[in-house]
Tab-separated table of N, CA, C and O in Angstrom:
chain	number	residue	atom	x	y	z
A	1	MET	N	-37.621	66.762	11.754
A	1	MET	CA	-37.185	66.632	12.646
A	1	MET	C	-35.758	67.577	12.802
A	1	MET	O	-35.172	67.527	11.928
A	2	ARG	N	-36.263	68.767	13.353
A	2	ARG	CA	-35.013	69.190	13.598
A	2	ARG	C	-33.984	69.505	15.197
A	2	ARG	O	-34.781	69.120	15.787
A	3	VAL	N	-32.808	69.339	15.337
A	3	VAL	CA	-32.088	69.207	16.785
A	3	VAL	C	-31.567	69.913	15.899
A	3	VAL	O	-30.435	71.054	15.376
A	4	GLN	N	-31.196	70.467	16.870
A	4	GLN	CA	-29.972	72.555	17.427
A	4	GLN	C	-29.265	71.755	18.897
A	4	GLN	O	-29.811	71.656	19.778
A	5	LEU	N	-28.167	72.218	18.936
A	5	LEU	CA	-27.416	71.949	19.764
A	5	LEU	C	-26.617	73.433	20.460
A	5	LEU	O	-26.660	74.427	19.266
A	6	ARG	N	-27.387	73.912	21.639
A	6	ARG	CA	-26.391	75.027	21.970
A	6	ARG	C	-25.993	74.981	23.302
A	6	ARG	O	-26.223	74.613	24.942
A	7	GLY	N	-24.733	74.719	23.454
A	7	GLY	CA	-23.443	74.215	24.713
A	7	GLY	C	-23.488	73.359	24.859
A	7	GLY	O	-23.075	71.770	23.891
A	8	GLU	N	-24.050	72.512	26.446
A	8	GLU	CA	-24.027	71.189	26.535
A	8	GLU	C	-25.523	71.208	27.173
A	8	GLU	O	-26.146	70.139	27.305
A	9	HIS	N	-26.522	71.633	25.701
A	9	HIS	CA	-27.851	71.281	25.692
A	9	HIS	C	-28.647	71.120	24.455
A	9	HIS	O	-27.844	71.067	22.695
A	10	VAL	N	-29.070	69.847	23.614
A	10	VAL	CA	-29.252	69.239	22.999
A	10	VAL	C	-30.910	69.649	22.777
A	10	VAL	O	-31.789	69.173	23.359
A	11	TYR	N	-31.692	70.193	21.444
A	11	TYR	CA	-33.250	70.229	21.719
A	11	TYR	C	-33.685	69.825	20.467
A	11	TYR	O	-33.132	69.763	19.159
A	12	LEU	N	-34.668	68.891	20.693
A	12	LEU	CA	-34.797	68.242	19.643
A	12	LEU	C	-36.799	68.544	19.055
A	12	LEU	O	-37.455	69.235	20.193
A	13	VAL	N	-36.422	69.392	18.067
A	13	VAL	CA	-37.840	69.830	17.315
A	13	VAL	C	-38.804	68.854	16.405
A	13	VAL	O	-38.291	68.177	15.463
A	14	GLY	N	-40.044	68.985	16.718
A	14	GLY	CA	-40.661	68.142	15.311
A	14	GLY	C	-41.847	67.486	15.852
A	14	GLY	O	-42.346	68.137	17.211
A	15	GLU	N	-42.669	66.645	14.640
A	15	GLU	CA	-43.734	65.847	14.913
A	15	GLU	C	-43.079	64.734	14.730
A	15	GLU	O	-42.527	63.847	13.837
A	16	VAL	N	-43.676	63.473	15.231
A	16	VAL	CA	-43.606	61.912	15.518
A	16	VAL	C	-45.326	61.266	15.623
A	16	VAL	O	-45.965	61.740	16.373
A	17	ALA	N	-45.384	60.318	15.126
A	17	ALA	CA	-46.267	59.265	14.975
A	17	ALA	C	-46.934	58.237	16.641
A	17	ALA	O	-47.810	58.155	16.813
A	18	SER	N	-45.895	58.926	17.025
A	18	SER	CA	-46.255	58.024	19.027
A	18	SER	C	-45.457	58.372	19.879
A	18	SER	O	-44.212	59.116	19.593
A	19	GLU	N	-45.716	58.494	20.819
A	19	GLU	CA	-45.060	58.644	22.141
A	19	GLU	C	-43.813	57.780	22.258
A	19	GLU	O	-42.588	58.099	22.558
A	20	GLU	N	-44.016	56.749	21.651
A	20	GLU	CA	-42.811	55.503	22.000
A	20	GLU	C	-41.323	56.236	21.277
A	20	GLU	O	-40.445	56.079	21.467
A	21	ARG	N	-41.976	56.087	19.967
A	21	ARG	CA	-40.888	56.964	18.894
A	21	ARG	C	-40.027	58.352	20.035
A	21	ARG	O	-39.111	58.864	19.591
A	22	ARG	N	-40.887	59.344	20.509
A	22	ARG	CA	-40.084	60.335	21.121
A	22	ARG	C	-39.402	60.060	21.906
A	22	ARG	O	-38.780	60.755	22.260
A	23	ARG	N	-40.031	58.896	23.008
A	23	ARG	CA	-39.104	58.366	24.053
A	23	ARG	C	-37.683	57.816	23.458
A	23	ARG	O	-36.728	58.334	23.644
A	24	HIS	N	-38.018	57.539	22.131
A	24	HIS	CA	-36.777	56.798	21.286
A	24	HIS	C	-35.527	57.258	20.780
A	24	HIS	O	-34.733	57.731	21.378
A	25	LEU	N	-36.268	58.678	20.039
A	25	LEU	CA	-35.346	59.983	20.567
A	25	LEU	C	-34.677	60.499	21.385
A	25	LEU	O	-33.223	60.538	21.420
A	26	THR	N	-35.031	60.760	22.388
A	26	THR	CA	-33.915	60.810	23.782
A	26	THR	C	-33.421	59.822	24.201
A	26	THR	O	-32.454	60.239	24.507
A	27	GLU	N	-33.751	58.684	23.965
A	27	GLU	CA	-32.786	57.720	24.331
A	27	GLU	C	-31.078	57.588	23.477
A	27	GLU	O	-30.372	57.133	23.593
A	28	VAL	N	-31.699	58.171	22.156
A	28	VAL	CA	-30.801	57.599	21.408
A	28	VAL	C	-29.598	58.748	21.295
A	28	VAL	O	-28.341	58.696	21.346
A	29	VAL	N	-29.967	60.384	21.706
A	29	VAL	CA	-28.906	60.924	21.800
A	29	VAL	C	-28.856	61.043	23.062
A	29	VAL	O	-27.336	61.237	23.371
A	30	HIS	N	-28.800	60.481	24.214
A	30	HIS	CA	-28.520	60.123	25.508
A	30	HIS	C	-27.258	58.748	24.958
A	30	HIS	O	-25.710	59.112	25.798
A	31	GLU	N	-27.522	58.081	24.328
A	31	GLU	CA	-26.644	57.383	24.135
A	31	GLU	C	-25.598	57.061	23.359
A	31	GLU	O	-24.147	57.159	23.446
A	32	LEU	N	-25.604	58.245	22.069
A	32	LEU	CA	-24.910	59.325	21.142
A	32	LEU	C	-23.571	59.824	22.027
A	32	LEU	O	-22.479	60.230	21.928
A	33	ALA	N	-24.617	60.789	23.018
A	33	ALA	CA	-23.783	62.308	23.794
A	33	ALA	C	-24.502	62.057	25.452
A	33	ALA	O	-25.062	63.309	25.284
A	34	PRO	N	-23.978	61.113	26.012
A	34	PRO	CA	-24.408	61.330	27.546
A	34	PRO	C	-24.206	62.271	28.306
A	34	PRO	O	-24.716	62.476	29.132
A	35	GLU	N	-23.256	62.917	27.637
A	35	GLU	CA	-22.735	64.478	28.353
A	35	GLU	C	-23.726	65.578	28.268
A	35	GLU	O	-23.436	66.588	29.101
A	36	LEU	N	-24.596	65.310	27.333
A	36	LEU	CA	-25.550	66.793	26.777
A	36	LEU	C	-26.594	66.291	28.053
A	36	LEU	O	-27.294	65.019	27.862
A	37	THR	N	-27.203	67.595	27.931
A	37	THR	CA	-28.663	67.550	28.277
A	37	THR	C	-29.994	67.801	27.410
A	37	THR	O	-29.547	68.714	26.593
A	38	VAL	N	-30.590	66.951	27.260
A	38	VAL	CA	-31.372	66.716	26.084
A	38	VAL	C	-33.219	67.438	26.456
A	38	VAL	O	-33.558	67.253	27.450
A	39	HIS	N	-33.189	68.233	25.743
A	39	HIS	CA	-34.704	68.848	26.143
A	39	HIS	C	-35.409	68.441	24.584
A	39	HIS	O	-35.103	68.567	23.677
A	40	ASN	N	-36.466	67.397	24.773
A	40	ASN	CA	-37.221	66.599	23.756
A	40	ASN	C	-38.215	67.803	23.574
A	40	ASN	O	-39.687	67.636	24.274
A	41	GLU	N	-38.706	68.561	22.816
A	41	GLU	CA	-39.757	69.510	22.252
A	41	GLU	C	-40.715	68.997	21.241
A	41	GLU	O	-41.634	69.648	20.585
A	42	VAL	N	-40.623	67.835	21.199
A	42	VAL	CA	-41.535	66.743	20.208
A	42	VAL	C	-42.581	66.828	20.065
A	42	VAL	O	-43.243	66.267	21.496
A	43	GLY	N	-43.173	66.548	19.303
A	43	GLY	CA	-44.691	66.503	19.641
A	43	GLY	C	-45.425	65.372	19.160
A	43	GLY	O	-44.554	64.815	17.742
A	44	VAL	N	-46.084	65.119	19.536
A	44	VAL	CA	-46.613	63.473	19.458
A	44	VAL	C	-48.326	63.833	18.198
A	44	VAL	O	-48.791	64.517	18.840
A	45	VAL	N	-48.487	63.884	17.052
A	45	VAL	CA	-49.617	64.263	16.210
A	45	VAL	C	-50.412	62.436	16.097
A	45	VAL	O	-49.672	61.344	15.911
A	46	GLU	N	-51.399	62.382	15.786
A	46	GLU	CA	-52.242	61.342	15.382
A	46	GLU	C	-52.380	61.242	13.952
A	46	GLU	O	-52.795	62.310	13.543
A	47	CYS	N	-52.068	59.751	13.484
A	47	CYS	CA	-52.115	59.903	12.328
A	47	CYS	C	-52.602	58.963	11.992
A	47	CYS	O	-52.653	57.800	12.418
A	48	ARG	N	-54.266	58.729	11.019
A	48	ARG	CA	-54.830	58.371	10.510
A	48	ARG	C	-55.273	57.510	9.248
A	48	ARG	O	-54.674	58.753	8.688
A	49	GLU	N	-55.864	56.480	8.977
A	49	GLU	CA	-56.284	57.005	7.539
A	49	GLU	C	-57.302	57.329	7.099
A	49	GLU	O	-58.168	57.600	8.419
A	50	PRO	N	-57.629	58.245	6.071
A	50	PRO	CA	-58.501	58.859	6.102
A	50	PRO	C	-59.711	57.894	6.148
A	50	PRO	O	-59.849	56.507	5.723
A	51	SER	N	-61.506	58.423	6.234
A	51	SER	CA	-62.135	57.584	6.790
A	51	SER	C	-63.065	57.360	4.877
A	51	SER	O	-63.938	56.440	5.051
A	52	THR	N	-62.945	58.305	3.851
A	52	THR	CA	-63.499	57.746	3.037
A	52	THR	C	-62.891	59.039	1.955
A	52	THR	O	-61.396	59.156	2.441
A	53	ALA	N	-62.333	58.199	0.866
A	53	ALA	CA	-61.617	58.408	-0.210
A	53	ALA	C	-61.845	59.845	-0.608
A	53	ALA	O	-62.790	60.474	-1.253
A	54	GLU	N	-60.672	60.289	-1.037
A	54	GLU	CA	-60.677	62.022	-1.502
A	54	GLU	C	-60.702	61.445	-2.906
A	54	GLU	O	-60.140	61.212	-3.508
A	55	GLU	N	-61.723	62.645	-3.836
A	55	GLU	CA	-61.617	62.457	-5.480
A	55	GLU	C	-61.441	63.993	-5.421
A	55	GLU	O	-61.819	64.560	-4.968
A	56	LEU	N	-61.120	63.836	-6.773
A	56	LEU	CA	-59.734	64.906	-6.837
A	56	LEU	C	-60.010	64.934	-8.549
A	56	LEU	O	-60.504	64.130	-9.459
A	57	ASP	N	-60.361	66.420	-8.904
A	57	ASP	CA	-61.044	66.730	-10.086
A	57	ASP	C	-59.823	67.354	-11.033
A	57	ASP	O	-59.253	66.656	-11.297
């Protein structure tokens, strides 16, 4: 997760495992700095367990 502050704007950049976590990031920034505009550019990636075991040589 990367947080960039540009003037009165906060940019959140990175990846999380769910939409709920993405929304929570915005909520936390609003609670800590309500005067700033939040731009949540965080992507949601699907994280699943592998379907088969990986063999290492």
